[in-house]
């Protein structure tokens, strides 16, 4: 019989795995950070995590993967995304439950092959499908986009850095971003180092035309870079080079996506890491990541 304690460990790991941390304490610190910014999003994160994990359990998927939270992190993101893009109602909560289940089934499809790691692709595909469905069938359930601020702002480097970490889970709060960083640090100093690198490098692109300070300050240029850096980073100088290339590529993809008014989510991260992994296999045959 599954104990409450073990269930909480799975829940914590499922949240931590959003940022590649197989550690329940890391997940707890991140969850506290989410609640610090929005208690509704905290509840949605837990709900999506539980639903996606239970879907894997009742579908008979690998117990070790379930225990490690690998079927929970995409559902965590789906749950939060519903709170970001939709009015909270019975209808949106039901859609969240369905999308969380779908994210688990898509994760399973990625696990059946070894060519490409799924990363957050199941979350991306589930939420894109959900938003497309709502736009076509239930447009009133979607929240209106935030109005553009016409006031000229300067770059707040610390906010841009911290928000860049927090926005991995849609959180625009300085303390939330710092708690995410602490959560990573308690599990891996290397991952924490690359989190800092991934959040900092995109800020350097502020010199490019078309990049406004508000976008940087909101962390929208940094969160994909954070995930790229953690995914590819290790203790070698060579990995630092690969990380830098992936972070910059993801930032450029984010800029392109935003200019095309695409809801990018974490797609720039997934695509850029896939590209870098493909290049690695060509340059260094036999490379496994």
PDB file of C-alpha atoms in Angstrom:
ATOM      1  CA  UNK A   1       0.000   0.000   0.000  1.00  0.00           C
ATOM      2  CA  UNK A   2       1.289   3.455  -0.908  1.00  0.00           C
ATOM      3  CA  UNK A   3       1.957   5.521   2.218  1.00  0.00           C
ATOM      4  CA  UNK A   4       1.123   9.198   2.567  1.00  0.00           C
ATOM      5  CA  UNK A   5       4.819   9.955   3.092  1.00  0.00           C
ATOM      6  CA  UNK A   6       5.850   8.215  -0.130  1.00  0.00           C
ATOM      7  CA  UNK A   7       3.041   9.954  -1.991  1.00  0.00           C
ATOM      8  CA  UNK A   8       4.306  13.323  -0.771  1.00  0.00           C
ATOM      9  CA  UNK A   9       7.806  12.408  -1.929  1.00  0.00           C
ATOM     10  CA  UNK A  10       6.456  11.623  -5.396  1.00  0.00           C
ATOM     11  CA  UNK A  11       4.557  14.917  -5.406  1.00  0.00           C
ATOM     12  CA  UNK A  12       7.669  16.854  -4.403  1.00  0.00           C
ATOM     13  CA  UNK A  13       9.842  15.151  -6.984  1.00  0.00           C
ATOM     14  CA  UNK A  14       7.224  15.795  -9.656  1.00  0.00           C
ATOM     15  CA  UNK A  15       7.449  19.524  -8.981  1.00  0.00           C
ATOM     16  CA  UNK A  16      11.240  19.471  -8.706  1.00  0.00           C
ATOM     17  CA  UNK A  17      11.531  17.646 -12.028  1.00  0.00           C
ATOM     18  CA  UNK A  18      10.150  20.717 -13.809  1.00  0.00           C
ATOM     19  CA  UNK A  19      13.694  21.996 -13.314  1.00  0.00           C
ATOM     20  CA  UNK A  20      15.358  18.562 -13.560  1.00  0.00           C
ATOM     21  CA  UNK A  21      15.669  18.091  -9.785  1.00  0.00           C
ATOM     22  CA  UNK A  22      14.827  14.591  -8.575  1.00  0.00           C
ATOM     23  CA  UNK A  23      14.538  15.797  -5.009  1.00  0.00           C
ATOM     24  CA  UNK A  24      11.362  16.207  -2.955  1.00  0.00           C
ATOM     25  CA  UNK A  25      12.867  19.024  -0.862  1.00  0.00           C
ATOM     26  CA  UNK A  26      13.677  20.918  -4.058  1.00  0.00           C
ATOM     27  CA  UNK A  27      10.074  20.482  -5.142  1.00  0.00           C
ATOM     28  CA  UNK A  28       8.788  21.636  -1.753  1.00  0.00           C
ATOM     29  CA  UNK A  29      10.823  24.840  -1.906  1.00  0.00           C
ATOM     30  CA  UNK A  30       9.565  25.494  -5.426  1.00  0.00           C
ATOM     31  CA  UNK A  31       5.984  24.852  -4.336  1.00  0.00           C
ATOM     32  CA  UNK A  32       6.394  27.299  -1.453  1.00  0.00           C
ATOM     33  CA  UNK A  33       7.653  29.805  -4.001  1.00  0.00           C
ATOM     34  CA  UNK A  34       4.555  29.295  -6.140  1.00  0.00           C
ATOM     35  CA  UNK A  35       2.218  29.720  -3.151  1.00  0.00           C
ATOM     36  CA  UNK A  36       4.148  32.846  -2.183  1.00  0.00           C
ATOM     37  CA  UNK A  37       3.177  34.362  -5.515  1.00  0.00           C
ATOM     38  CA  UNK A  38      -0.304  32.849  -5.927  1.00  0.00           C
ATOM     39  CA  UNK A  39      -2.121  30.340  -3.740  1.00  0.00           C
ATOM     40  CA  UNK A  40      -4.444  29.507  -6.640  1.00  0.00           C
ATOM     41  CA  UNK A  41      -1.504  28.554  -8.856  1.00  0.00           C
ATOM     42  CA  UNK A  42      -0.055  26.530  -6.000  1.00  0.00           C
ATOM     43  CA  UNK A  43      -3.235  24.474  -5.759  1.00  0.00           C
ATOM     44  CA  UNK A  44      -3.388  24.091  -9.540  1.00  0.00           C
ATOM     45  CA  UNK A  45       0.237  22.909  -9.597  1.00  0.00           C
ATOM     46  CA  UNK A  46      -0.542  20.241  -7.002  1.00  0.00           C
ATOM     47  CA  UNK A  47      -3.742  19.233  -8.795  1.00  0.00           C
ATOM     48  CA  UNK A  48      -2.086  18.850 -12.188  1.00  0.00           C
ATOM     49  CA  UNK A  49       0.765  16.909 -10.611  1.00  0.00           C
ATOM     50  CA  UNK A  50      -1.536  14.484  -8.802  1.00  0.00           C
ATOM     51  CA  UNK A  51      -3.790  13.914 -11.822  1.00  0.00           C
ATOM     52  CA  UNK A  52      -0.919  13.258 -14.222  1.00  0.00           C
ATOM     53  CA  UNK A  53       0.833  10.977 -11.730  1.00  0.00           C
ATOM     54  CA  UNK A  54      -2.335   8.991 -11.011  1.00  0.00           C
ATOM     55  CA  UNK A  55      -2.904   8.666 -14.755  1.00  0.00           C
ATOM     56  CA  UNK A  56       0.514   7.049 -15.069  1.00  0.00           C
ATOM     57  CA  UNK A  57      -0.174   4.808 -12.068  1.00  0.00           C
ATOM     58  CA  UNK A  58      -3.521   3.529 -13.338  1.00  0.00           C
ATOM     59  CA  UNK A  59      -2.109   3.174 -16.863  1.00  0.00           C
ATOM     60  CA  UNK A  60       0.470   0.751 -15.486  1.00  0.00           C
ATOM     61  CA  UNK A  61       3.539   2.790 -16.398  1.00  0.00           C
ATOM     62  CA  UNK A  62       6.962   2.191 -14.851  1.00  0.00           C
ATOM     63  CA  UNK A  63       6.923   2.456 -11.059  1.00  0.00           C
ATOM     64  CA  UNK A  64      10.447   3.872 -10.862  1.00  0.00           C
ATOM     65  CA  UNK A  65       9.600   6.656 -13.309  1.00  0.00           C
ATOM     66  CA  UNK A  66       6.456   7.437 -11.327  1.00  0.00           C
ATOM     67  CA  UNK A  67       8.394   7.530  -8.037  1.00  0.00           C
ATOM     68  CA  UNK A  68      10.962   9.862  -9.591  1.00  0.00           C
ATOM     69  CA  UNK A  69       8.226  12.324 -10.564  1.00  0.00           C
ATOM     70  CA  UNK A  70       8.786  11.900 -14.287  1.00  0.00           C
ATOM     71  CA  UNK A  71       5.057  11.679 -14.951  1.00  0.00           C
ATOM     72  CA  UNK A  72       4.216  14.559 -12.636  1.00  0.00           C
ATOM     73  CA  UNK A  73       6.156  17.568 -13.852  1.00  0.00           C
ATOM     74  CA  UNK A  74       4.319  18.103 -17.137  1.00  0.00           C
ATOM     75  CA  UNK A  75       1.007  17.918 -15.286  1.00  0.00           C
ATOM     76  CA  UNK A  76       2.336  20.458 -12.791  1.00  0.00           C
ATOM     77  CA  UNK A  77       2.962  22.902 -15.623  1.00  0.00           C
ATOM     78  CA  UNK A  78      -0.410  22.162 -17.226  1.00  0.00           C
ATOM     79  CA  UNK A  79      -2.176  22.954 -13.960  1.00  0.00           C
ATOM     80  CA  UNK A  80      -0.408  26.286 -13.556  1.00  0.00           C
ATOM     81  CA  UNK A  81      -0.978  27.165 -17.218  1.00  0.00           C
ATOM     82  CA  UNK A  82      -4.734  26.828 -16.765  1.00  0.00           C
ATOM     83  CA  UNK A  83      -4.552  29.465 -14.038  1.00  0.00           C
ATOM     84  CA  UNK A  84      -2.529  31.726 -16.331  1.00  0.00           C
ATOM     85  CA  UNK A  85      -4.659  31.489 -19.467  1.00  0.00           C
ATOM     86  CA  UNK A  86      -8.184  30.726 -18.227  1.00  0.00           C
ATOM     87  CA  UNK A  87     -10.868  31.943 -15.882  1.00  0.00           C
ATOM     88  CA  UNK A  88     -11.065  29.506 -12.995  1.00  0.00           C
ATOM     89  CA  UNK A  89     -14.339  27.624 -13.182  1.00  0.00           C
ATOM     90  CA  UNK A  90     -15.679  24.089 -13.140  1.00  0.00           C
ATOM     91  CA  UNK A  91     -15.183  23.978 -16.903  1.00  0.00           C
ATOM     92  CA  UNK A  92     -11.556  25.099 -16.836  1.00  0.00           C
ATOM     93  CA  UNK A  93     -10.763  22.690 -13.997  1.00  0.00           C
ATOM     94  CA  UNK A  94     -12.247  19.802 -15.967  1.00  0.00           C
ATOM     95  CA  UNK A  95     -10.199  20.831 -18.989  1.00  0.00           C
ATOM     96  CA  UNK A  96      -7.116  20.984 -16.762  1.00  0.00           C
ATOM     97  CA  UNK A  97      -7.764  17.423 -15.607  1.00  0.00           C
ATOM     98  CA  UNK A  98      -8.100  16.204 -19.194  1.00  0.00           C
ATOM     99  CA  UNK A  99      -4.975  18.047 -20.352  1.00  0.00           C
ATOM    100  CA  UNK A 100      -2.982  16.683 -17.398  1.00  0.00           C
ATOM    101  CA  UNK A 101      -3.977  13.152 -18.384  1.00  0.00           C
ATOM    102  CA  UNK A 102      -3.054  13.843 -22.000  1.00  0.00           C
ATOM    103  CA  UNK A 103       0.370  15.150 -20.952  1.00  0.00           C
ATOM    104  CA  UNK A 104       1.047  11.821 -19.241  1.00  0.00           C
ATOM    105  CA  UNK A 105       0.064   9.805 -22.299  1.00  0.00           C
ATOM    106  CA  UNK A 106       2.264  11.978 -24.517  1.00  0.00           C
ATOM    107  CA  UNK A 107       5.125  11.528 -22.036  1.00  0.00           C
ATOM    108  CA  UNK A 108       4.697   7.788 -22.377  1.00  0.00           C
ATOM    109  CA  UNK A 109       4.988   8.037 -26.166  1.00  0.00           C
ATOM    110  CA  UNK A 110       8.283   9.888 -25.802  1.00  0.00           C
ATOM    111  CA  UNK A 111       9.505   7.256 -23.348  1.00  0.00           C
ATOM    112  CA  UNK A 112       8.856   4.514 -25.904  1.00  0.00           C
ATOM    113  CA  UNK A 113      11.597   5.898 -28.161  1.00  0.00           C
ATOM    114  CA  UNK A 114      15.186   6.923 -27.512  1.00  0.00           C
ATOM    115  CA  UNK A 115      15.818   9.419 -30.306  1.00  0.00           C
ATOM    116  CA  UNK A 116      14.496  12.524 -28.568  1.00  0.00           C
ATOM    117  CA  UNK A 117      13.902  13.173 -24.865  1.00  0.00           C
ATOM    118  CA  UNK A 118      10.460  14.608 -24.263  1.00  0.00           C
ATOM    119  CA  UNK A 119      11.443  17.278 -21.730  1.00  0.00           C
ATOM    120  CA  UNK A 120       8.408  19.597 -21.462  1.00  0.00           C
ATOM    121  CA  UNK A 121       7.069  18.778 -24.941  1.00  0.00           C
ATOM    122  CA  UNK A 122       4.054  16.895 -23.469  1.00  0.00           C
ATOM    123  CA  UNK A 123       3.108  20.025 -21.517  1.00  0.00           C
ATOM    124  CA  UNK A 124       3.562  22.226 -24.588  1.00  0.00           C
ATOM    125  CA  UNK A 125       1.471  20.013 -26.857  1.00  0.00           C
ATOM    126  CA  UNK A 126      -1.250  19.557 -24.229  1.00  0.00           C
ATOM    127  CA  UNK A 127      -1.588  23.281 -23.530  1.00  0.00           C
ATOM    128  CA  UNK A 128      -1.427  24.246 -27.201  1.00  0.00           C
ATOM    129  CA  UNK A 129      -4.206  21.756 -27.868  1.00  0.00           C
ATOM    130  CA  UNK A 130      -6.165  23.078 -24.901  1.00  0.00           C
ATOM    131  CA  UNK A 131      -5.812  26.712 -25.982  1.00  0.00           C
ATOM    132  CA  UNK A 132      -6.729  25.828 -29.555  1.00  0.00           C
ATOM    133  CA  UNK A 133      -9.837  23.990 -28.375  1.00  0.00           C
ATOM    134  CA  UNK A 134     -10.897  26.869 -26.139  1.00  0.00           C
ATOM    135  CA  UNK A 135     -10.248  29.489 -28.817  1.00  0.00           C
ATOM    136  CA  UNK A 136     -12.479  27.569 -31.213  1.00  0.00           C
ATOM    137  CA  UNK A 137     -15.170  26.178 -28.900  1.00  0.00           C
ATOM    138  CA  UNK A 138     -15.080  28.117 -25.607  1.00  0.00           C
ATOM    139  CA  UNK A 139     -13.455  31.526 -26.219  1.00  0.00           C
ATOM    140  CA  UNK A 140     -15.167  33.139 -23.225  1.00  0.00           C
ATOM    141  CA  UNK A 141     -13.212  30.934 -20.828  1.00  0.00           C
ATOM    142  CA  UNK A 142      -9.892  32.452 -21.905  1.00  0.00           C
ATOM    143  CA  UNK A 143      -8.445  35.411 -20.051  1.00  0.00           C
ATOM    144  CA  UNK A 144      -7.743  38.573 -22.022  1.00  0.00           C
ATOM    145  CA  UNK A 145      -4.097  39.304 -22.736  1.00  0.00           C
ATOM    146  CA  UNK A 146      -2.446  41.886 -20.516  1.00  0.00           C
ATOM    147  CA  UNK A 147      -2.328  45.351 -21.998  1.00  0.00           C
ATOM    148  CA  UNK A 148       1.024  46.564 -23.233  1.00  0.00           C
ATOM    149  CA  UNK A 149       2.650  49.133 -20.967  1.00  0.00           C
ATOM    150  CA  UNK A 150       3.570  52.192 -23.013  1.00  0.00           C
ATOM    151  CA  UNK A 151       5.679  53.678 -20.228  1.00  0.00           C
ATOM    152  CA  UNK A 152       9.365  53.508 -21.084  1.00  0.00           C
ATOM    153  CA  UNK A 153      11.183  51.432 -18.488  1.00  0.00           C
ATOM    154  CA  UNK A 154      14.791  50.874 -17.662  1.00  0.00           C
ATOM    155  CA  UNK A 155      16.179  47.387 -17.236  1.00  0.00           C
ATOM    156  CA  UNK A 156      15.955  46.076 -13.687  1.00  0.00           C
ATOM    157  CA  UNK A 157      18.714  43.492 -13.894  1.00  0.00           C
ATOM    158  CA  UNK A 158      18.003  41.773 -10.597  1.00  0.00           C
ATOM    159  CA  UNK A 159      14.290  41.485 -11.339  1.00  0.00           C
ATOM    160  CA  UNK A 160      14.970  40.230 -14.863  1.00  0.00           C
ATOM    161  CA  UNK A 161      17.321  37.612 -13.420  1.00  0.00           C
ATOM    162  CA  UNK A 162      14.966  36.409 -10.682  1.00  0.00           C
ATOM    163  CA  UNK A 163      11.833  36.527 -12.830  1.00  0.00           C
ATOM    164  CA  UNK A 164      13.711  34.595 -15.511  1.00  0.00           C
ATOM    165  CA  UNK A 165      14.000  31.697 -13.065  1.00  0.00           C
ATOM    166  CA  UNK A 166      10.460  32.012 -11.716  1.00  0.00           C
ATOM    167  CA  UNK A 167       8.867  32.185 -15.164  1.00  0.00           C
ATOM    168  CA  UNK A 168       9.857  28.557 -15.757  1.00  0.00           C
ATOM    169  CA  UNK A 169       6.598  27.959 -13.863  1.00  0.00           C
ATOM    170  CA  UNK A 170       4.850  31.206 -14.896  1.00  0.00           C
ATOM    171  CA  UNK A 171       5.814  33.022 -11.685  1.00  0.00           C
ATOM    172  CA  UNK A 172       6.598  36.726 -11.872  1.00  0.00           C
ATOM    173  CA  UNK A 173       7.878  37.233  -8.348  1.00  0.00           C
ATOM    174  CA  UNK A 174      11.416  37.964  -7.182  1.00  0.00           C
ATOM    175  CA  UNK A 175      11.197  35.832  -4.042  1.00  0.00           C
ATOM    176  CA  UNK A 176       9.670  32.955  -5.980  1.00  0.00           C
ATOM    177  CA  UNK A 177      12.581  32.966  -8.410  1.00  0.00           C
ATOM    178  CA  UNK A 178      15.059  32.981  -5.536  1.00  0.00           C
ATOM    179  CA  UNK A 179      13.270  30.089  -3.827  1.00  0.00           C
ATOM    180  CA  UNK A 180      13.435  28.138  -7.087  1.00  0.00           C
ATOM    181  CA  UNK A 181      17.184  28.782  -7.170  1.00  0.00           C
ATOM    182  CA  UNK A 182      17.572  27.628  -3.556  1.00  0.00           C
ATOM    183  CA  UNK A 183      15.526  24.533  -4.363  1.00  0.00           C
ATOM    184  CA  UNK A 184      17.932  23.692  -7.155  1.00  0.00           C
ATOM    185  CA  UNK A 185      20.963  24.457  -4.989  1.00  0.00           C
ATOM    186  CA  UNK A 186      19.972  22.005  -2.239  1.00  0.00           C
ATOM    187  CA  UNK A 187      20.072  19.219  -4.812  1.00  0.00           C
ATOM    188  CA  UNK A 188      22.903  20.255  -7.141  1.00  0.00           C
ATOM    189  CA  UNK A 189      25.445  23.062  -7.012  1.00  0.00           C
ATOM    190  CA  UNK A 190      26.257  22.448 -10.667  1.00  0.00           C
ATOM    191  CA  UNK A 191      22.614  22.851 -11.667  1.00  0.00           C
ATOM    192  CA  UNK A 192      22.374  26.007  -9.536  1.00  0.00           C
ATOM    193  CA  UNK A 193      25.447  27.444 -11.270  1.00  0.00           C
ATOM    194  CA  UNK A 194      23.947  26.801 -14.688  1.00  0.00           C
ATOM    195  CA  UNK A 195      20.613  28.219 -13.554  1.00  0.00           C
ATOM    196  CA  UNK A 196      22.401  31.499 -12.876  1.00  0.00           C
ATOM    197  CA  UNK A 197      24.129  31.330 -16.266  1.00  0.00           C
ATOM    198  CA  UNK A 198      20.874  30.527 -18.062  1.00  0.00           C
ATOM    199  CA  UNK A 199      19.058  33.430 -16.429  1.00  0.00           C
ATOM    200  CA  UNK A 200      21.897  35.903 -16.956  1.00  0.00           C
ATOM    201  CA  UNK A 201      22.936  35.303 -20.578  1.00  0.00           C
ATOM    202  CA  UNK A 202      19.619  36.398 -22.173  1.00  0.00           C
ATOM    203  CA  UNK A 203      19.877  39.747 -20.401  1.00  0.00           C
ATOM    204  CA  UNK A 204      22.971  40.448 -22.502  1.00  0.00           C
ATOM    205  CA  UNK A 205      20.713  40.468 -25.563  1.00  0.00           C
ATOM    206  CA  UNK A 206      19.108  43.665 -24.298  1.00  0.00           C
ATOM    207  CA  UNK A 207      21.361  45.500 -26.723  1.00  0.00           C
ATOM    208  CA  UNK A 208      19.527  43.968 -29.697  1.00  0.00           C
ATOM    209  CA  UNK A 209      16.915  46.125 -31.443  1.00  0.00           C
ATOM    210  CA  UNK A 210      13.320  45.210 -30.695  1.00  0.00           C
ATOM    211  CA  UNK A 211      14.016  43.915 -27.181  1.00  0.00           C
ATOM    212  CA  UNK A 212      12.175  46.154 -24.752  1.00  0.00           C
ATOM    213  CA  UNK A 213      13.033  46.482 -21.095  1.00  0.00           C
ATOM    214  CA  UNK A 214       9.572  45.396 -19.946  1.00  0.00           C
ATOM    215  CA  UNK A 215       9.924  42.009 -21.643  1.00  0.00           C
ATOM    216  CA  UNK A 216      13.287  41.483 -19.974  1.00  0.00           C
ATOM    217  CA  UNK A 217      12.040  42.673 -16.595  1.00  0.00           C
ATOM    218  CA  UNK A 218       9.137  40.207 -16.762  1.00  0.00           C
ATOM    219  CA  UNK A 219      11.610  37.343 -17.170  1.00  0.00           C
ATOM    220  CA  UNK A 220      10.203  36.323 -20.534  1.00  0.00           C
ATOM    221  CA  UNK A 221      13.646  36.242 -22.140  1.00  0.00           C
ATOM    222  CA  UNK A 222      15.259  34.142 -19.434  1.00  0.00           C
ATOM    223  CA  UNK A 223      13.195  31.117 -18.473  1.00  0.00           C
ATOM    224  CA  UNK A 224      13.908  29.032 -21.569  1.00  0.00           C
ATOM    225  CA  UNK A 225      17.607  29.726 -21.110  1.00  0.00           C
ATOM    226  CA  UNK A 226      17.431  28.489 -17.525  1.00  0.00           C
ATOM    227  CA  UNK A 227      16.020  25.144 -18.649  1.00  0.00           C
ATOM    228  CA  UNK A 228      18.546  24.855 -21.493  1.00  0.00           C
ATOM    229  CA  UNK A 229      21.436  25.475 -19.117  1.00  0.00           C
ATOM    230  CA  UNK A 230      20.304  22.916 -16.547  1.00  0.00           C
ATOM    231  CA  UNK A 231      19.533  20.313 -19.216  1.00  0.00           C
ATOM    232  CA  UNK A 232      22.940  20.506 -20.906  1.00  0.00           C
ATOM    233  CA  UNK A 233      25.259  21.716 -18.166  1.00  0.00           C
ATOM    234  CA  UNK A 234      27.898  19.633 -16.438  1.00  0.00           C
ATOM    235  CA  UNK A 235      31.344  20.259 -14.990  1.00  0.00           C
ATOM    236  CA  UNK A 236      33.251  20.440 -18.269  1.00  0.00           C
ATOM    237  CA  UNK A 237      34.251  23.540 -20.206  1.00  0.00           C
ATOM    238  CA  UNK A 238      32.866  21.961 -23.356  1.00  0.00           C
ATOM    239  CA  UNK A 239      29.406  21.755 -21.815  1.00  0.00           C
ATOM    240  CA  UNK A 240      29.601  25.449 -20.940  1.00  0.00           C
ATOM    241  CA  UNK A 241      30.046  26.206 -24.633  1.00  0.00           C
ATOM    242  CA  UNK A 242      27.096  23.997 -25.587  1.00  0.00           C
ATOM    243  CA  UNK A 243      24.989  25.608 -22.872  1.00  0.00           C
ATOM    244  CA  UNK A 244      25.824  29.101 -24.107  1.00  0.00           C
ATOM    245  CA  UNK A 245      24.857  28.180 -27.666  1.00  0.00           C
ATOM    246  CA  UNK A 246      21.592  26.596 -26.538  1.00  0.00           C
ATOM    247  CA  UNK A 247      20.643  29.506 -24.278  1.00  0.00           C
ATOM    248  CA  UNK A 248      21.253  32.068 -27.008  1.00  0.00           C
ATOM    249  CA  UNK A 249      19.382  29.972 -29.584  1.00  0.00           C
ATOM    250  CA  UNK A 250      16.406  29.579 -27.245  1.00  0.00           C
ATOM    251  CA  UNK A 251      16.368  33.330 -26.649  1.00  0.00           C
ATOM    252  CA  UNK A 252      16.348  34.051 -30.378  1.00  0.00           C
ATOM    253  CA  UNK A 253      13.524  31.531 -30.851  1.00  0.00           C
ATOM    254  CA  UNK A 254      11.610  33.218 -28.048  1.00  0.00           C
ATOM    255  CA  UNK A 255      12.044  36.615 -29.700  1.00  0.00           C
ATOM    256  CA  UNK A 256      10.814  35.238 -33.025  1.00  0.00           C
ATOM    257  CA  UNK A 257       7.864  33.494 -31.381  1.00  0.00           C
ATOM    258  CA  UNK A 258       6.795  36.576 -29.453  1.00  0.00           C
ATOM    259  CA  UNK A 259       7.049  38.753 -32.561  1.00  0.00           C
ATOM    260  CA  UNK A 260       4.784  36.261 -34.347  1.00  0.00           C
ATOM    261  CA  UNK A 261       2.403  36.389 -31.348  1.00  0.00           C
ATOM    262  CA  UNK A 262       2.869  32.685 -30.644  1.00  0.00           C
ATOM    263  CA  UNK A 263       2.255  31.358 -27.147  1.00  0.00           C
ATOM    264  CA  UNK A 264       5.727  29.865 -26.978  1.00  0.00           C
ATOM    265  CA  UNK A 265       5.589  28.316 -23.500  1.00  0.00           C
ATOM    266  CA  UNK A 266       8.844  26.313 -23.185  1.00  0.00           C
ATOM    267  CA  UNK A 267       9.042  25.362 -26.869  1.00  0.00           C
ATOM    268  CA  UNK A 268      12.204  27.454 -27.474  1.00  0.00           C
ATOM    269  CA  UNK A 269      13.946  25.436 -24.753  1.00  0.00           C
ATOM    270  CA  UNK A 270      12.877  22.076 -26.155  1.00  0.00           C
ATOM    271  CA  UNK A 271      13.718  22.928 -29.766  1.00  0.00           C
ATOM    272  CA  UNK A 272      17.084  24.507 -28.969  1.00  0.00           C
ATOM    273  CA  UNK A 273      18.219  21.576 -26.815  1.00  0.00           C
ATOM    274  CA  UNK A 274      17.096  19.108 -29.477  1.00  0.00           C
ATOM    275  CA  UNK A 275      19.125  21.076 -32.036  1.00  0.00           C
ATOM    276  CA  UNK A 276      22.224  21.155 -29.819  1.00  0.00           C
ATOM    277  CA  UNK A 277      21.913  17.445 -29.042  1.00  0.00           C
ATOM    278  CA  UNK A 278      21.674  16.736 -32.762  1.00  0.00           C
ATOM    279  CA  UNK A 279      24.798  18.788 -33.427  1.00  0.00           C
ATOM    280  CA  UNK A 280      26.601  17.008 -30.585  1.00  0.00           C
ATOM    281  CA  UNK A 281      25.851  13.635 -32.140  1.00  0.00           C
ATOM    282  CA  UNK A 282      27.253  14.832 -35.466  1.00  0.00           C
ATOM    283  CA  UNK A 283      30.355  16.442 -33.990  1.00  0.00           C
ATOM    284  CA  UNK A 284      30.973  13.825 -31.301  1.00  0.00           C
ATOM    285  CA  UNK A 285      29.631  10.457 -32.529  1.00  0.00           C
ATOM    286  CA  UNK A 286      28.267   8.348 -29.708  1.00  0.00           C
ATOM    287  CA  UNK A 287      27.384  11.345 -27.559  1.00  0.00           C
ATOM    288  CA  UNK A 288      24.618  10.444 -25.144  1.00  0.00           C
ATOM    289  CA  UNK A 289      22.882  13.032 -23.028  1.00  0.00           C
TER     290      UNK A 289
END
